[in-house]
Every structure is written in structure tokens, then in C-alpha cells.
């Protein structure tokens, strides 16, 4: 159990969204917008909170990459600022992917429609780097992004 809890701790917990569920340890309030549907009715509140935070982190990364792409349009440099956004956020990306991987694995064993729940929460953003951004990323980061953090 301790390993699971450690895997779900965020490197940036102080910067998490204020949301409707309250974490027992963190006091973090998570209003995940998860309506109790057929897909989500069996998910404990603390698990839903972790999934909401993971998706929120990935959306923050997606927004950072989009800002980098905008800056590239103005500066004429292709891919560098997007790659910088991926590099600066790689810990959050890996953390969020670990949470989602744990949720997918545990939820599937528990009979939860995992992908339906993730869709209900707005879906998982596609963080595939553009070819221009990938050219600026080190090979190990490119492999990690392709495999969503799983060891190849």
C-alpha cells in the first residue's frame, strides 16, 4: 500500500487545482465534476481525486506546449519552445501517466469502465510532440513520450 501511495504523490502538490473532494492527508479539495454515472459509480473519492489531478496536470502541460507553439510562430524558431515545455514538465507528465496507468490497471481488475470515466473527466490530452519539437528532445525523452513513460 505504501508503494501505491508514494506513486500517487505529486512533485508539485502545492500547485494542484482546488477541486470538491477532500484528500485526507493533503486537505486538497477536488471538485472533479465527476457525476456518478454508470461508469464512475464504484470509484472511491480519493481515487477519483488522483485521476482528476493527473488529467489536470496533463492539460497544464498541453497548454504550456501550445504557448510554446505560439511563441515559435512569432519568433520563427520551430519546435524549440515546445520541446522546452516538455522538458520543464517531464516530471509532471511522468507522474500523471503513472497515476493513469495505475488507475487503468486497478480499474480494469475492479470492473470499472476506466476509459469511460477518463472521457467523462474531459479525456486525456494527446501530448505527442510535433516532429519539430521531437527534433529538439533528447532520445530518451522521445522514447519516454512515445511509450507514455513505460520502459521499452
PDB file of C-alpha atoms in Angstrom:
ATOM      1  CA  UNK A   1       0.000   0.000   0.000  1.00  0.00           C
ATOM      2  CA  UNK A   2       2.862   2.373   0.778  1.00  0.00           C
ATOM      3  CA  UNK A   3       4.254   1.979  -2.751  1.00  0.00           C
ATOM      4  CA  UNK A   4       0.890   2.861  -4.270  1.00  0.00           C
ATOM      5  CA  UNK A   5       0.620   5.967  -2.094  1.00  0.00           C
ATOM      6  CA  UNK A   6       4.162   7.033  -2.971  1.00  0.00           C
ATOM      7  CA  UNK A   7       3.437   6.563  -6.675  1.00  0.00           C
ATOM      8  CA  UNK A   8       0.431   8.854  -6.384  1.00  0.00           C
ATOM      9  CA  UNK A   9       2.213  11.713  -4.584  1.00  0.00           C
ATOM     10  CA  UNK A  10       2.747  14.697  -6.827  1.00  0.00           C
ATOM     11  CA  UNK A  11       6.026  16.521  -7.173  1.00  0.00           C
ATOM     12  CA  UNK A  12       4.028  19.788  -7.180  1.00  0.00           C
ATOM     13  CA  UNK A  13       1.143  19.134  -4.778  1.00  0.00           C
ATOM     14  CA  UNK A  14       1.017  22.787  -3.710  1.00  0.00           C
ATOM     15  CA  UNK A  15       0.027  23.796  -7.237  1.00  0.00           C
ATOM     16  CA  UNK A  16      -2.893  21.410  -7.692  1.00  0.00           C
ATOM     17  CA  UNK A  17      -6.373  22.544  -8.647  1.00  0.00           C
ATOM     18  CA  UNK A  18      -8.825  23.441  -5.945  1.00  0.00           C
ATOM     19  CA  UNK A  19     -11.492  20.870  -6.669  1.00  0.00           C
ATOM     20  CA  UNK A  20     -14.913  19.159  -4.498  1.00  0.00           C
ATOM     21  CA  UNK A  21     -13.409  16.093  -2.802  1.00  0.00           C
ATOM     22  CA  UNK A  22     -11.038  16.450   0.129  1.00  0.00           C
ATOM     23  CA  UNK A  23      -7.897  14.355   0.417  1.00  0.00           C
ATOM     24  CA  UNK A  24      -7.416  13.049   3.940  1.00  0.00           C
ATOM     25  CA  UNK A  25      -3.701  13.757   4.035  1.00  0.00           C
ATOM     26  CA  UNK A  26      -3.377  16.842   1.890  1.00  0.00           C
ATOM     27  CA  UNK A  27      -6.586  18.649   2.722  1.00  0.00           C
ATOM     28  CA  UNK A  28      -6.728  19.351  -1.018  1.00  0.00           C
ATOM     29  CA  UNK A  29     -10.271  19.931  -2.177  1.00  0.00           C
ATOM     30  CA  UNK A  30     -11.152  18.466  -5.572  1.00  0.00           C
ATOM     31  CA  UNK A  31     -14.367  19.279  -7.409  1.00  0.00           C
ATOM     32  CA  UNK A  32     -13.761  16.800 -10.142  1.00  0.00           C
ATOM     33  CA  UNK A  33     -17.081  17.287 -11.870  1.00  0.00           C
ATOM     34  CA  UNK A  34     -17.447  13.528 -11.895  1.00  0.00           C
ATOM     35  CA  UNK A  35     -21.158  12.880 -11.882  1.00  0.00           C
ATOM     36  CA  UNK A  36     -21.960   9.449 -10.551  1.00  0.00           C
ATOM     37  CA  UNK A  37     -22.717   7.714 -13.814  1.00  0.00           C
ATOM     38  CA  UNK A  38     -22.772   4.047 -14.631  1.00  0.00           C
ATOM     39  CA  UNK A  39     -19.069   4.281 -15.477  1.00  0.00           C
ATOM     40  CA  UNK A  40     -17.977   6.006 -12.285  1.00  0.00           C
ATOM     41  CA  UNK A  41     -20.379   4.923  -9.557  1.00  0.00           C
ATOM     42  CA  UNK A  42     -17.896   2.472  -7.984  1.00  0.00           C
ATOM     43  CA  UNK A  43     -14.863   4.768  -7.861  1.00  0.00           C
ATOM     44  CA  UNK A  44     -13.780   5.869  -4.366  1.00  0.00           C
ATOM     45  CA  UNK A  45     -13.476   9.644  -3.935  1.00  0.00           C
ATOM     46  CA  UNK A  46      -9.725   9.574  -3.259  1.00  0.00           C
ATOM     47  CA  UNK A  47      -9.080   7.612  -6.456  1.00  0.00           C
ATOM     48  CA  UNK A  48     -11.263   9.998  -8.472  1.00  0.00           C
ATOM     49  CA  UNK A  49      -9.289  12.881  -6.987  1.00  0.00           C
ATOM     50  CA  UNK A  50      -5.984  11.367  -8.125  1.00  0.00           C
ATOM     51  CA  UNK A  51      -7.305  10.849 -11.657  1.00  0.00           C
ATOM     52  CA  UNK A  52      -8.666  14.413 -11.793  1.00  0.00           C
ATOM     53  CA  UNK A  53      -5.302  15.803 -10.701  1.00  0.00           C
ATOM     54  CA  UNK A  54      -3.435  13.676 -13.257  1.00  0.00           C
ATOM     55  CA  UNK A  55      -5.669  14.891 -16.082  1.00  0.00           C
ATOM     56  CA  UNK A  56      -5.359  18.481 -14.850  1.00  0.00           C
ATOM     57  CA  UNK A  57      -1.553  18.199 -14.878  1.00  0.00           C
ATOM     58  CA  UNK A  58      -1.591  16.864 -18.436  1.00  0.00           C
ATOM     59  CA  UNK A  59      -3.872  19.724 -19.526  1.00  0.00           C
ATOM     60  CA  UNK A  60      -1.458  22.212 -17.960  1.00  0.00           C
ATOM     61  CA  UNK A  61       1.377  20.656 -19.958  1.00  0.00           C
ATOM     62  CA  UNK A  62      -0.747  20.756 -23.106  1.00  0.00           C
ATOM     63  CA  UNK A  63      -1.381  24.488 -22.526  1.00  0.00           C
ATOM     64  CA  UNK A  64       2.330  25.107 -21.939  1.00  0.00           C
ATOM     65  CA  UNK A  65       3.217  23.336 -25.197  1.00  0.00           C
ATOM     66  CA  UNK A  66       0.551  25.390 -27.029  1.00  0.00           C
ATOM     67  CA  UNK A  67       2.085  28.606 -25.622  1.00  0.00           C
ATOM     68  CA  UNK A  68       5.458  27.407 -26.891  1.00  0.00           C
ATOM     69  CA  UNK A  69       3.984  26.811 -30.354  1.00  0.00           C
ATOM     70  CA  UNK A  70       2.533  30.354 -30.340  1.00  0.00           C
ATOM     71  CA  UNK A  71       5.914  31.797 -29.414  1.00  0.00           C
ATOM     72  CA  UNK A  72       7.519  29.800 -32.207  1.00  0.00           C
ATOM     73  CA  UNK A  73       5.137  31.337 -34.746  1.00  0.00           C
ATOM     74  CA  UNK A  74       6.253  34.811 -33.689  1.00  0.00           C
ATOM     75  CA  UNK A  75       9.955  34.013 -33.406  1.00  0.00           C
ATOM     76  CA  UNK A  76      10.349  31.774 -36.440  1.00  0.00           C
ATOM     77  CA  UNK A  77      12.052  29.024 -34.404  1.00  0.00           C
ATOM     78  CA  UNK A  78      10.353  25.682 -34.986  1.00  0.00           C
ATOM     79  CA  UNK A  79       9.951  23.159 -32.153  1.00  0.00           C
ATOM     80  CA  UNK A  80      12.370  24.600 -29.586  1.00  0.00           C
ATOM     81  CA  UNK A  81       9.847  26.209 -27.230  1.00  0.00           C
ATOM     82  CA  UNK A  82       7.508  23.218 -27.422  1.00  0.00           C
ATOM     83  CA  UNK A  83      10.441  20.948 -26.543  1.00  0.00           C
ATOM     84  CA  UNK A  84      11.341  23.278 -23.667  1.00  0.00           C
ATOM     85  CA  UNK A  85       7.777  22.921 -22.344  1.00  0.00           C
ATOM     86  CA  UNK A  86       8.044  19.120 -22.497  1.00  0.00           C
ATOM     87  CA  UNK A  87      11.421  19.176 -20.735  1.00  0.00           C
ATOM     88  CA  UNK A  88      10.284  21.540 -17.976  1.00  0.00           C
ATOM     89  CA  UNK A  89       7.171  19.449 -17.338  1.00  0.00           C
ATOM     90  CA  UNK A  90       8.567  15.950 -17.739  1.00  0.00           C
ATOM     91  CA  UNK A  91       8.248  15.121 -14.014  1.00  0.00           C
ATOM     92  CA  UNK A  92       4.576  16.137 -14.025  1.00  0.00           C
ATOM     93  CA  UNK A  93       3.989  14.191 -17.236  1.00  0.00           C
ATOM     94  CA  UNK A  94       5.568  11.046 -15.801  1.00  0.00           C
ATOM     95  CA  UNK A  95       3.683  11.460 -12.512  1.00  0.00           C
ATOM     96  CA  UNK A  96       0.324  11.878 -14.283  1.00  0.00           C
ATOM     97  CA  UNK A  97       0.969   8.920 -16.575  1.00  0.00           C
ATOM     98  CA  UNK A  98       1.833   6.738 -13.549  1.00  0.00           C
ATOM     99  CA  UNK A  99      -1.454   7.667 -11.889  1.00  0.00           C
ATOM    100  CA  UNK A 100      -3.446   6.948 -15.043  1.00  0.00           C
ATOM    101  CA  UNK A 101      -1.610   3.666 -15.640  1.00  0.00           C
ATOM    102  CA  UNK A 102      -2.342   2.581 -12.056  1.00  0.00           C
ATOM    103  CA  UNK A 103      -5.979   3.616 -12.441  1.00  0.00           C
ATOM    104  CA  UNK A 104      -6.303   1.765 -15.750  1.00  0.00           C
ATOM    105  CA  UNK A 105      -4.783  -1.399 -14.328  1.00  0.00           C
ATOM    106  CA  UNK A 106      -6.663  -1.347 -10.995  1.00  0.00           C
ATOM    107  CA  UNK A 107      -9.919  -0.149 -12.515  1.00  0.00           C
ATOM    108  CA  UNK A 108      -9.908  -2.855 -15.149  1.00  0.00           C
ATOM    109  CA  UNK A 109      -9.489  -5.503 -12.441  1.00  0.00           C
ATOM    110  CA  UNK A 110     -12.293  -3.879 -10.443  1.00  0.00           C
ATOM    111  CA  UNK A 111     -14.730  -3.924 -13.336  1.00  0.00           C
ATOM    112  CA  UNK A 112     -14.692  -0.137 -13.799  1.00  0.00           C
ATOM    113  CA  UNK A 113     -15.108   1.298 -17.284  1.00  0.00           C
ATOM    114  CA  UNK A 114     -11.837   3.196 -16.982  1.00  0.00           C
ATOM    115  CA  UNK A 115     -11.787   4.881 -20.395  1.00  0.00           C
ATOM    116  CA  UNK A 116     -15.413   6.000 -19.969  1.00  0.00           C
ATOM    117  CA  UNK A 117     -14.504   7.653 -16.667  1.00  0.00           C
ATOM    118  CA  UNK A 118     -11.483   9.381 -18.214  1.00  0.00           C
ATOM    119  CA  UNK A 119     -13.678  10.616 -21.099  1.00  0.00           C
ATOM    120  CA  UNK A 120     -16.235  11.843 -18.541  1.00  0.00           C
ATOM    121  CA  UNK A 121     -13.477  13.918 -16.965  1.00  0.00           C
ATOM    122  CA  UNK A 122     -12.576  15.558 -20.268  1.00  0.00           C
ATOM    123  CA  UNK A 123     -10.283  12.898 -21.685  1.00  0.00           C
ATOM    124  CA  UNK A 124      -6.532  12.510 -21.684  1.00  0.00           C
ATOM    125  CA  UNK A 125      -4.750  15.170 -23.758  1.00  0.00           C
ATOM    126  CA  UNK A 126      -2.565  13.987 -26.618  1.00  0.00           C
ATOM    127  CA  UNK A 127       0.971  15.027 -25.723  1.00  0.00           C
ATOM    128  CA  UNK A 128       2.644  13.624 -28.806  1.00  0.00           C
ATOM    129  CA  UNK A 129       5.434  16.065 -29.710  1.00  0.00           C
ATOM    130  CA  UNK A 130       5.361  17.573 -33.171  1.00  0.00           C
ATOM    131  CA  UNK A 131       8.217  16.400 -35.418  1.00  0.00           C
ATOM    132  CA  UNK A 132       9.857  19.818 -34.962  1.00  0.00           C
ATOM    133  CA  UNK A 133       9.677  19.571 -31.150  1.00  0.00           C
ATOM    134  CA  UNK A 134      10.839  15.949 -31.183  1.00  0.00           C
ATOM    135  CA  UNK A 135      13.989  17.022 -33.051  1.00  0.00           C
ATOM    136  CA  UNK A 136      14.937  19.184 -30.033  1.00  0.00           C
ATOM    137  CA  UNK A 137      14.233  16.461 -27.438  1.00  0.00           C
ATOM    138  CA  UNK A 138      16.931  14.058 -26.229  1.00  0.00           C
ATOM    139  CA  UNK A 139      16.432  10.465 -27.470  1.00  0.00           C
ATOM    140  CA  UNK A 140      15.494   9.105 -24.019  1.00  0.00           C
ATOM    141  CA  UNK A 141      12.737  11.718 -23.674  1.00  0.00           C
ATOM    142  CA  UNK A 142      11.463  10.913 -27.182  1.00  0.00           C
ATOM    143  CA  UNK A 143      11.263   7.211 -26.256  1.00  0.00           C
ATOM    144  CA  UNK A 144       9.525   8.007 -22.994  1.00  0.00           C
ATOM    145  CA  UNK A 145       6.950  10.233 -24.761  1.00  0.00           C
ATOM    146  CA  UNK A 146       6.237   7.541 -27.362  1.00  0.00           C
ATOM    147  CA  UNK A 147       5.742   4.884 -24.687  1.00  0.00           C
ATOM    148  CA  UNK A 148       3.906   7.178 -22.201  1.00  0.00           C
ATOM    149  CA  UNK A 149       6.626   6.595 -19.647  1.00  0.00           C
ATOM    150  CA  UNK A 150       6.658   2.794 -19.834  1.00  0.00           C
ATOM    151  CA  UNK A 151      10.054   1.131 -20.106  1.00  0.00           C
ATOM    152  CA  UNK A 152      10.710  -0.102 -23.617  1.00  0.00           C
TER     153      UNK A 152
END
